[in-house]
Amino acid sequence: MCGTCGCGSDTNGPVISKPGEHAHTHDDHHHHHDGHTHSHEHQHKVLEIEQDILQHNKMLAARNRGYFEAKNIFALNMVSSPGSGKTSILERTLADLKESIPFYVIEGDQQTLNDANRIDALNIPVIQINTGKGCHLESDMVFNAVKKLEVRNNSVLLIENVGNLVCPSMFDLGERKRVVIISTTEGEDKPIKYPDMFHTADICIINKIDLLPYVNTDINKLKNYALQVNPNLKFFEVSATKGTGMDDWYNWLKSYGISS
Amino acid sequence: MHELSIAMGIVKIAEDEVIKANVEKVTKIELEIGVLAGVELDSLNFVWKSAVKDSVLEHAEKEIEIVKGIGKCVDCDTEFEMLHIYDTCPKCKSNFKGILRGKELRVKALEVI
């Protein structure tokens, strides 16, 4: 409660004040007007803003990108629906390459430290961002996480986004490449059902390739749908649990020249 | 439901502008949203009330201008209306196109007092 006038608007509303005023606004209630009327001229003014709504996120993403470039940190933003195997791909990749590439991992989930614990078991520096009700990571969360993680120069930073094929597509984190993961059990038309994610990705990993004989997914159709959304996508077909096809993905990672 | 983040972003812009302009509150906000911007208007409207509560936008009228999607084919230069991001060129069926309009997600103007 405000100690000056006794109203209840303390922390949630905007704080707009001139020097010398007490610091909160009263535009949400009009207690001065009770029981009497008066009139005064309101000066309506139009402010031409023309501002991108995502500008704040984009600016901080650009800041991250500059930081990553200066430190030669190769950052990947890994996105997919829940359960397509992001963490399994990470685990396999880290286990197989950790001797040759210095890795850092940021895990994004609404709740729990489960994924960070899986990565920690491999002795890889990891930090978990729990977004609570949030459905995606934003660039300021990554900025804070990177500072806390103390990522060293010449390393690879894997950012596992919140499992969600819609929302993370709009939020640039400052990554060098965006990797979308889709599994064969999700059906071939995901790329056109959720086109924004495929439109903004650079790499598409098709996981659970070992399950193809058991599902009705036509992988060529899947790729054609994805290319229809984004003709520049590069594909890797893998099975993170069996290890199939992982070498091509590893070679792509290694091609950026970061090694221990 | 990233529309909540979008709405919070709009609130932040409005609050910053209100401080900059040294005014009290916003009576009307004009937004520009492209059909290819990835924002569901129903969802945005749904979260709007809770997002603007106790902010300078709480009593502001919201006006949204929908921007049509326009693409240009990289292979044959045809300009065409895009309803979806995966639409192909109607003339040569190419997937390669530039999106000229429809990705807009902007606060155009604020009417303030």
PDB file of C-alpha atoms in Angstrom, chain A:
ATOM      1  CA  MET A   1       0.000   0.000   0.000  1.00  0.00           C
ATOM      2  CA  CYS A   2       1.155   3.503  -0.764  1.00  0.00           C
ATOM      3  CA  GLY A   3       2.186   5.354   2.352  1.00  0.00           C
ATOM      4  CA  THR A   4       1.420   8.777   0.913  1.00  0.00           C
ATOM      5  CA  CYS A   5      -2.193   8.507  -0.137  1.00  0.00           C
ATOM      6  CA  GLY A   6      -3.232   5.098   1.152  1.00  0.00           C
ATOM      7  CA  CYS A   7      -4.147   3.633  -2.200  1.00  0.00           C
ATOM      8  CA  GLY A   8      -3.393   0.009  -3.040  1.00  0.00           C
ATOM      9  CA  SER A   9      -1.264   0.392  -6.161  1.00  0.00           C
ATOM     10  CA  ASP A  10       2.253  -0.300  -5.054  1.00  0.00           C
ATOM     11  CA  THR A  11       4.311  -2.570  -7.252  1.00  0.00           C
ATOM     12  CA  ASN A  12       2.398  -3.886 -10.227  1.00  0.00           C
ATOM     13  CA  GLY A  13       1.545  -0.750 -12.125  1.00  0.00           C
ATOM     14  CA  PRO A  14       3.864   1.531 -13.962  1.00  0.00           C
ATOM     15  CA  VAL A  15       5.950   3.989 -12.058  1.00  0.00           C
ATOM     16  CA  ILE A  16       5.802   7.325 -13.733  1.00  0.00           C
ATOM     17  CA  SER A  17       7.028  10.245 -11.759  1.00  0.00           C
ATOM     18  CA  LYS A  18       8.746  13.570 -12.057  1.00  0.00           C
ATOM     19  CA  PRO A  19      11.530  14.533  -9.670  1.00  0.00           C
ATOM     20  CA  GLY A  20       9.977  15.541  -6.373  1.00  0.00           C
ATOM     21  CA  GLU A  21       6.729  13.655  -6.844  1.00  0.00           C
ATOM     22  CA  HIS A  22       5.993  10.569  -4.882  1.00  0.00           C
ATOM     23  CA  ALA A  23       6.730   7.667  -7.086  1.00  0.00           C
ATOM     24  CA  HIS A  24       3.635   6.003  -8.395  1.00  0.00           C
ATOM     25  CA  THR A  25       0.831   6.745 -10.792  1.00  0.00           C
ATOM     26  CA  HIS A  26      -2.798   7.210 -10.063  1.00  0.00           C
ATOM     27  CA  ASP A  27      -4.204   6.724 -13.507  1.00  0.00           C
ATOM     28  CA  ASP A  28      -6.033   3.557 -12.548  1.00  0.00           C
ATOM     29  CA  HIS A  29      -8.325   5.174 -10.006  1.00  0.00           C
ATOM     30  CA  HIS A  30      -9.863   8.550  -9.476  1.00  0.00           C
ATOM     31  CA  HIS A  31     -10.436   9.054  -5.782  1.00  0.00           C
ATOM     32  CA  HIS A  32     -10.210  12.818  -6.022  1.00  0.00           C
ATOM     33  CA  HIS A  33     -13.435  12.946  -7.969  1.00  0.00           C
ATOM     34  CA  ASP A  34     -15.747  11.341  -5.415  1.00  0.00           C
ATOM     35  CA  GLY A  35     -18.788  13.415  -4.550  1.00  0.00           C
ATOM     36  CA  HIS A  36     -18.085  16.396  -6.729  1.00  0.00           C
ATOM     37  CA  THR A  37     -17.625  17.154 -10.358  1.00  0.00           C
ATOM     38  CA  HIS A  38     -15.221  19.323 -12.148  1.00  0.00           C
ATOM     39  CA  SER A  39     -13.986  19.574 -15.673  1.00  0.00           C
ATOM     40  CA  HIS A  40     -10.610  20.232 -17.162  1.00  0.00           C
ATOM     41  CA  GLU A  41      -9.211  20.212 -20.657  1.00  0.00           C
ATOM     42  CA  HIS A  42      -7.455  17.000 -21.619  1.00  0.00           C
ATOM     43  CA  GLN A  43      -4.784  17.536 -24.237  1.00  0.00           C
ATOM     44  CA  HIS A  44      -4.952  14.551 -26.572  1.00  0.00           C
ATOM     45  CA  LYS A  45      -1.705  13.974 -28.392  1.00  0.00           C
ATOM     46  CA  VAL A  46      -0.700  11.303 -30.896  1.00  0.00           C
ATOM     47  CA  LEU A  47       2.759   9.791 -30.591  1.00  0.00           C
ATOM     48  CA  GLU A  48       3.973   8.146 -33.784  1.00  0.00           C
ATOM     49  CA  ILE A  49       5.923   5.166 -32.487  1.00  0.00           C
ATOM     50  CA  GLU A  50       6.493   2.758 -35.391  1.00  0.00           C
ATOM     51  CA  GLN A  51       8.334   0.375 -33.111  1.00  0.00           C
ATOM     52  CA  ASP A  52       8.826  -3.357 -33.523  1.00  0.00           C
ATOM     53  CA  ILE A  53       7.090  -5.099 -30.636  1.00  0.00           C
ATOM     54  CA  LEU A  54       9.923  -7.616 -30.342  1.00  0.00           C
ATOM     55  CA  GLN A  55      12.578  -4.917 -30.443  1.00  0.00           C
ATOM     56  CA  HIS A  56      13.635  -5.395 -26.824  1.00  0.00           C
ATOM     57  CA  ASN A  57      14.251  -9.090 -27.385  1.00  0.00           C
ATOM     58  CA  LYS A  58      15.994  -8.439 -30.696  1.00  0.00           C
ATOM     59  CA  MET A  59      18.326  -5.863 -29.173  1.00  0.00           C
ATOM     60  CA  LEU A  60      19.398  -8.169 -26.389  1.00  0.00           C
ATOM     61  CA  ALA A  61      19.762 -10.989 -28.916  1.00  0.00           C
ATOM     62  CA  ALA A  62      22.085  -8.784 -30.948  1.00  0.00           C
ATOM     63  CA  ARG A  63      24.041  -8.121 -27.781  1.00  0.00           C
ATOM     64  CA  ASN A  64      24.323 -11.868 -27.148  1.00  0.00           C
ATOM     65  CA  ARG A  65      25.394 -12.425 -30.736  1.00  0.00           C
ATOM     66  CA  GLY A  66      28.186  -9.864 -30.425  1.00  0.00           C
ATOM     67  CA  TYR A  67      29.326 -11.420 -27.168  1.00  0.00           C
ATOM     68  CA  PHE A  68      29.367 -14.879 -28.739  1.00  0.00           C
ATOM     69  CA  GLU A  69      31.276 -13.645 -31.773  1.00  0.00           C
ATOM     70  CA  ALA A  70      33.876 -11.865 -29.682  1.00  0.00           C
ATOM     71  CA  LYS A  71      34.482 -14.967 -27.596  1.00  0.00           C
ATOM     72  CA  ASN A  72      34.192 -17.345 -30.546  1.00  0.00           C
ATOM     73  CA  ILE A  73      31.299 -19.177 -28.919  1.00  0.00           C
ATOM     74  CA  PHE A  74      29.324 -21.201 -31.450  1.00  0.00           C
ATOM     75  CA  ALA A  75      25.766 -21.012 -30.092  1.00  0.00           C
ATOM     76  CA  LEU A  76      22.944 -23.257 -31.276  1.00  0.00           C
ATOM     77  CA  ASN A  77      19.285 -22.766 -30.409  1.00  0.00           C
ATOM     78  CA  MET A  78      17.669 -26.208 -30.398  1.00  0.00           C
ATOM     79  CA  VAL A  79      13.898 -26.181 -30.791  1.00  0.00           C
ATOM     80  CA  SER A  80      11.214 -28.841 -31.163  1.00  0.00           C
ATOM     81  CA  SER A  81       7.948 -30.083 -29.777  1.00  0.00           C
ATOM     82  CA  PRO A  82       8.166 -31.866 -26.409  1.00  0.00           C
ATOM     83  CA  GLY A  83       9.378 -35.434 -26.672  1.00  0.00           C
ATOM     84  CA  SER A  84      11.073 -35.302 -30.055  1.00  0.00           C
ATOM     85  CA  GLY A  85      14.413 -36.137 -28.493  1.00  0.00           C
ATOM     86  CA  LYS A  86      16.292 -32.868 -28.004  1.00  0.00           C
ATOM     87  CA  THR A  87      17.864 -33.942 -24.735  1.00  0.00           C
ATOM     88  CA  SER A  88      18.674 -37.419 -26.059  1.00  0.00           C
ATOM     89  CA  ILE A  89      20.444 -35.898 -29.064  1.00  0.00           C
ATOM     90  CA  LEU A  90      22.342 -33.597 -26.719  1.00  0.00           C
ATOM     91  CA  GLU A  91      23.326 -36.471 -24.424  1.00  0.00           C
ATOM     92  CA  ARG A  92      24.600 -38.601 -27.269  1.00  0.00           C
ATOM     93  CA  THR A  93      26.447 -35.706 -28.896  1.00  0.00           C
ATOM     94  CA  LEU A  94      28.078 -34.645 -25.646  1.00  0.00           C
ATOM     95  CA  ALA A  95      29.106 -38.187 -24.721  1.00  0.00           C
ATOM     96  CA  ASP A  96      30.667 -38.774 -28.136  1.00  0.00           C
ATOM     97  CA  LEU A  97      32.340 -35.394 -28.687  1.00  0.00           C
ATOM     98  CA  LYS A  98      33.164 -34.006 -25.252  1.00  0.00           C
ATOM     99  CA  GLU A  99      36.817 -34.984 -25.538  1.00  0.00           C
ATOM    100  CA  SER A 100      37.244 -33.026 -28.765  1.00  0.00           C
ATOM    101  CA  ILE A 101      34.902 -30.034 -28.342  1.00  0.00           C
ATOM    102  CA  PRO A 102      34.409 -27.885 -25.207  1.00  0.00           C
ATOM    103  CA  PHE A 103      30.638 -27.763 -24.655  1.00  0.00           C
ATOM    104  CA  TYR A 104      28.325 -25.717 -22.475  1.00  0.00           C
ATOM    105  CA  VAL A 105      24.596 -26.323 -22.193  1.00  0.00           C
ATOM    106  CA  ILE A 106      21.618 -24.156 -21.286  1.00  0.00           C
ATOM    107  CA  GLU A 107      18.445 -26.125 -20.592  1.00  0.00           C
ATOM    108  CA  GLY A 108      15.066 -24.457 -20.917  1.00  0.00           C
ATOM    109  CA  ASP A 109      11.973 -26.032 -19.371  1.00  0.00           C
ATOM    110  CA  GLN A 110       8.929 -24.752 -17.582  1.00  0.00           C
ATOM    111  CA  GLN A 111       9.697 -26.827 -14.503  1.00  0.00           C
ATOM    112  CA  THR A 112      12.254 -29.220 -12.976  1.00  0.00           C
ATOM    113  CA  LEU A 113      16.009 -29.693 -13.138  1.00  0.00           C
ATOM    114  CA  ASN A 114      15.608 -33.087 -14.821  1.00  0.00           C
ATOM    115  CA  ASP A 115      17.276 -32.181 -18.106  1.00  0.00           C
ATOM    116  CA  ALA A 116      20.126 -30.299 -16.455  1.00  0.00           C
ATOM    117  CA  ASN A 117      20.730 -33.322 -14.250  1.00  0.00           C
ATOM    118  CA  ARG A 118      20.982 -35.558 -17.325  1.00  0.00           C
ATOM    119  CA  ILE A 119      23.613 -33.250 -18.835  1.00  0.00           C
ATOM    120  CA  ASP A 120      25.407 -32.790 -15.518  1.00  0.00           C
ATOM    121  CA  ALA A 121      25.818 -36.562 -15.299  1.00  0.00           C
ATOM    122  CA  LEU A 122      28.098 -36.259 -18.343  1.00  0.00           C
ATOM    123  CA  ASN A 123      30.287 -33.681 -16.565  1.00  0.00           C
ATOM    124  CA  ILE A 124      29.326 -30.896 -18.929  1.00  0.00           C
ATOM    125  CA  PRO A 125      28.826 -27.384 -17.472  1.00  0.00           C
ATOM    126  CA  VAL A 126      25.069 -26.828 -17.577  1.00  0.00           C
ATOM    127  CA  ILE A 127      22.531 -24.356 -16.318  1.00  0.00           C
ATOM    128  CA  GLN A 128      18.764 -24.745 -16.174  1.00  0.00           C
ATOM    129  CA  ILE A 129      16.340 -21.959 -16.953  1.00  0.00           C
ATOM    130  CA  ASN A 130      12.875 -22.676 -15.589  1.00  0.00           C
ATOM    131  CA  THR A 131      10.463 -20.377 -17.330  1.00  0.00           C
ATOM    132  CA  GLY A 132       7.562 -21.121 -14.967  1.00  0.00           C
ATOM    133  CA  LYS A 133       4.496 -20.420 -17.040  1.00  0.00           C
ATOM    134  CA  GLY A 134       6.597 -19.135 -19.945  1.00  0.00           C
ATOM    135  CA  CYS A 135       6.519 -21.143 -23.147  1.00  0.00           C
ATOM    136  CA  HIS A 136       9.863 -20.123 -24.659  1.00  0.00           C
ATOM    137  CA  LEU A 137      13.285 -18.716 -23.837  1.00  0.00           C
ATOM    138  CA  GLU A 138      14.018 -15.035 -24.425  1.00  0.00           C
ATOM    139  CA  SER A 139      17.337 -13.376 -25.081  1.00  0.00           C
ATOM    140  CA  ASP A 140      17.681 -11.754 -21.656  1.00  0.00           C
ATOM    141  CA  MET A 141      17.292 -15.154 -19.948  1.00  0.00           C
ATOM    142  CA  VAL A 142      20.086 -16.521 -22.121  1.00  0.00           C
ATOM    143  CA  PHE A 143      22.240 -13.478 -21.394  1.00  0.00           C
ATOM    144  CA  ASN A 144      21.893 -14.000 -17.643  1.00  0.00           C
ATOM    145  CA  ALA A 145      22.413 -17.749 -17.948  1.00  0.00           C
ATOM    146  CA  VAL A 146      25.571 -17.325 -20.017  1.00  0.00           C
ATOM    147  CA  LYS A 147      27.040 -14.973 -17.433  1.00  0.00           C
ATOM    148  CA  LYS A 148      26.306 -17.430 -14.645  1.00  0.00           C
ATOM    149  CA  LEU A 149      27.647 -20.350 -16.656  1.00  0.00           C
ATOM    150  CA  GLU A 150      30.954 -18.536 -17.308  1.00  0.00           C
ATOM    151  CA  VAL A 151      31.262 -19.848 -20.839  1.00  0.00           C
ATOM    152  CA  ARG A 152      34.911 -19.840 -21.943  1.00  0.00           C
ATOM    153  CA  ASN A 153      36.259 -18.640 -25.261  1.00  0.00           C
ATOM    154  CA  ASN A 154      36.322 -21.032 -28.225  1.00  0.00           C
ATOM    155  CA  SER A 155      33.476 -23.282 -27.189  1.00  0.00           C
ATOM    156  CA  VAL A 156      30.138 -24.610 -28.345  1.00  0.00           C
ATOM    157  CA  LEU A 157      27.013 -23.489 -26.477  1.00  0.00           C
ATOM    158  CA  LEU A 158      23.962 -25.694 -26.914  1.00  0.00           C
ATOM    159  CA  ILE A 159      20.738 -23.979 -25.874  1.00  0.00           C
ATOM    160  CA  GLU A 160      17.869 -26.406 -25.503  1.00  0.00           C
ATOM    161  CA  ASN A 161      14.718 -24.339 -25.777  1.00  0.00           C
ATOM    162  CA  VAL A 162      11.399 -25.120 -24.105  1.00  0.00           C
ATOM    163  CA  GLY A 163       9.662 -27.988 -25.909  1.00  0.00           C
ATOM    164  CA  ASN A 164       7.150 -26.111 -28.039  1.00  0.00           C
ATOM    165  CA  LEU A 165       6.894 -25.939 -31.806  1.00  0.00           C
ATOM    166  CA  VAL A 166       5.162 -22.549 -31.881  1.00  0.00           C
ATOM    167  CA  CYS A 167       6.331 -19.840 -29.515  1.00  0.00           C
ATOM    168  CA  PRO A 168      10.147 -20.134 -29.525  1.00  0.00           C
ATOM    169  CA  SER A 169      10.177 -19.398 -33.264  1.00  0.00           C
ATOM    170  CA  MET A 170       9.600 -15.679 -32.670  1.00  0.00           C
ATOM    171  CA  PHE A 171      12.359 -15.134 -30.140  1.00  0.00           C
ATOM    172  CA  ASP A 172      15.889 -14.694 -31.394  1.00  0.00           C
ATOM    173  CA  LEU A 173      18.351 -15.672 -28.668  1.00  0.00           C
ATOM    174  CA  GLY A 174      21.457 -14.465 -30.478  1.00  0.00           C
ATOM    175  CA  GLU A 175      22.302 -17.952 -31.697  1.00  0.00           C
ATOM    176  CA  ARG A 176      24.504 -18.580 -34.729  1.00  0.00           C
ATOM    177  CA  LYS A 177      22.261 -21.352 -36.045  1.00  0.00           C
ATOM    178  CA  ARG A 178      18.792 -22.561 -35.199  1.00  0.00           C
ATOM    179  CA  VAL A 179      18.279 -26.318 -35.178  1.00  0.00           C
ATOM    180  CA  VAL A 180      14.745 -27.692 -35.350  1.00  0.00           C
ATOM    181  CA  ILE A 181      14.281 -31.313 -34.354  1.00  0.00           C
ATOM    182  CA  ILE A 182      11.362 -33.398 -35.533  1.00  0.00           C
ATOM    183  CA  SER A 183      10.857 -37.086 -34.848  1.00  0.00           C
ATOM    184  CA  THR A 184       9.393 -39.640 -37.208  1.00  0.00           C
ATOM    185  CA  THR A 185       6.558 -40.351 -34.791  1.00  0.00           C
ATOM    186  CA  GLU A 186       5.185 -36.817 -35.135  1.00  0.00           C
ATOM    187  CA  GLY A 187       3.835 -37.222 -38.664  1.00  0.00           C
ATOM    188  CA  GLU A 188       5.106 -35.787 -41.920  1.00  0.00           C
ATOM    189  CA  ASP A 189       2.939 -32.671 -42.017  1.00  0.00           C
ATOM    190  CA  LYS A 190       4.369 -30.961 -38.909  1.00  0.00           C
ATOM    191  CA  PRO A 191       6.436 -28.526 -41.015  1.00  0.00           C
ATOM    192  CA  ILE A 192       3.323 -27.046 -42.626  1.00  0.00           C
ATOM    193  CA  LYS A 193       1.228 -27.283 -39.484  1.00  0.00           C
ATOM    194  CA  TYR A 194       3.860 -25.305 -37.585  1.00  0.00           C
ATOM    195  CA  PRO A 195       5.593 -23.435 -40.394  1.00  0.00           C
ATOM    196  CA  ASP A 196       7.100 -20.569 -38.387  1.00  0.00           C
ATOM    197  CA  MET A 197       9.538 -22.809 -36.612  1.00  0.00           C
ATOM    198  CA  PHE A 198      10.745 -24.428 -39.824  1.00  0.00           C
ATOM    199  CA  HIS A 199      10.856 -21.076 -41.574  1.00  0.00           C
ATOM    200  CA  THR A 200      13.305 -19.648 -39.053  1.00  0.00           C
ATOM    201  CA  ALA A 201      15.541 -22.731 -38.682  1.00  0.00           C
ATOM    202  CA  ASP A 202      18.818 -23.437 -40.499  1.00  0.00           C
ATOM    203  CA  ILE A 203      19.128 -27.128 -39.701  1.00  0.00           C
ATOM    204  CA  CYS A 204      16.475 -29.831 -39.407  1.00  0.00           C
ATOM    205  CA  ILE A 205      17.355 -32.999 -37.528  1.00  0.00           C
ATOM    206  CA  ILE A 206      14.927 -35.841 -38.140  1.00  0.00           C
ATOM    207  CA  ASN A 207      15.174 -38.057 -35.070  1.00  0.00           C
ATOM    208  CA  LYS A 208      13.928 -41.588 -34.258  1.00  0.00           C
ATOM    209  CA  ILE A 209      14.793 -42.704 -37.771  1.00  0.00           C
ATOM    210  CA  ASP A 210      14.993 -46.269 -36.381  1.00  0.00           C
ATOM    211  CA  LEU A 211      11.220 -46.200 -35.802  1.00  0.00           C
ATOM    212  CA  LEU A 212      10.397 -45.506 -39.467  1.00  0.00           C
ATOM    213  CA  PRO A 213       9.371 -49.124 -40.209  1.00  0.00           C
ATOM    214  CA  TYR A 214       6.728 -48.914 -37.474  1.00  0.00           C
ATOM    215  CA  VAL A 215       5.103 -45.576 -38.232  1.00  0.00           C
ATOM    216  CA  ASN A 216       3.158 -44.184 -41.160  1.00  0.00           C
ATOM    217  CA  THR A 217       5.504 -41.272 -41.748  1.00  0.00           C
ATOM    218  CA  ASP A 218       6.739 -40.680 -45.286  1.00  0.00           C
ATOM    219  CA  ILE A 219      10.123 -39.072 -44.721  1.00  0.00           C
ATOM    220  CA  ASN A 220      10.388 -37.682 -48.267  1.00  0.00           C
ATOM    221  CA  LYS A 221       7.037 -35.998 -47.862  1.00  0.00           C
ATOM    222  CA  LEU A 222       8.199 -34.600 -44.536  1.00  0.00           C
ATOM    223  CA  LYS A 223      11.293 -33.134 -46.163  1.00  0.00           C
ATOM    224  CA  ASN A 224       9.316 -31.720 -49.075  1.00  0.00           C
ATOM    225  CA  TYR A 225       6.897 -30.016 -46.706  1.00  0.00           C
ATOM    226  CA  ALA A 226       9.833 -28.593 -44.755  1.00  0.00           C
ATOM    227  CA  LEU A 227      11.507 -27.359 -47.952  1.00  0.00           C
ATOM    228  CA  GLN A 228       8.258 -25.774 -49.035  1.00  0.00           C
ATOM    229  CA  VAL A 229       8.404 -23.680 -45.869  1.00  0.00           C
ATOM    230  CA  ASN A 230      12.152 -23.123 -46.003  1.00  0.00           C
ATOM    231  CA  PRO A 231      14.061 -24.172 -49.136  1.00  0.00           C
ATOM    232  CA  ASN A 232      17.417 -23.541 -47.417  1.00  0.00           C
ATOM    233  CA  LEU A 233      17.011 -26.174 -44.678  1.00  0.00           C
ATOM    234  CA  LYS A 234      19.775 -28.737 -44.272  1.00  0.00           C
ATOM    235  CA  PHE A 235      18.709 -32.170 -42.997  1.00  0.00           C
ATOM    236  CA  PHE A 236      20.282 -34.804 -40.780  1.00  0.00           C
ATOM    237  CA  GLU A 237      18.513 -38.120 -40.272  1.00  0.00           C
ATOM    238  CA  VAL A 238      19.463 -39.683 -36.970  1.00  0.00           C
ATOM    239  CA  SER A 239      18.534 -42.024 -34.197  1.00  0.00           C
ATOM    240  CA  ALA A 240      19.864 -40.583 -30.970  1.00  0.00           C
ATOM    241  CA  THR A 241      19.240 -43.802 -29.059  1.00  0.00           C
ATOM    242  CA  LYS A 242      20.813 -46.154 -31.642  1.00  0.00           C
ATOM    243  CA  GLY A 243      23.474 -43.718 -32.860  1.00  0.00           C
ATOM    244  CA  THR A 244      22.444 -44.004 -36.514  1.00  0.00           C
ATOM    245  CA  GLY A 245      23.392 -41.022 -38.678  1.00  0.00           C
ATOM    246  CA  MET A 246      24.991 -39.079 -35.845  1.00  0.00           C
ATOM    247  CA  ASP A 247      28.356 -38.856 -37.639  1.00  0.00           C
ATOM    248  CA  ASP A 248      27.024 -36.490 -40.306  1.00  0.00           C
ATOM    249  CA  TRP A 249      25.697 -34.204 -37.593  1.00  0.00           C
ATOM    250  CA  TYR A 250      29.021 -34.417 -35.739  1.00  0.00           C
ATOM    251  CA  ASN A 251      30.942 -33.557 -38.896  1.00  0.00           C
ATOM    252  CA  TRP A 252      28.760 -30.519 -39.403  1.00  0.00           C
ATOM    253  CA  LEU A 253      29.418 -29.418 -35.786  1.00  0.00           C
ATOM    254  CA  LYS A 254      33.143 -29.991 -36.189  1.00  0.00           C
ATOM    255  CA  SER A 255      33.205 -28.054 -39.465  1.00  0.00           C
ATOM    256  CA  TYR A 256      32.991 -24.823 -37.429  1.00  0.00           C
ATOM    257  CA  GLY A 257      36.503 -25.526 -36.220  1.00  0.00           C
ATOM    258  CA  ILE A 258      36.045 -25.297 -32.461  1.00  0.00           C
ATOM    259  CA  SER A 259      38.061 -27.905 -30.603  1.00  0.00           C
ATOM    260  CA  SER A 260      39.704 -28.460 -27.262  1.00  0.00           C
TER     261      SER A 260
END
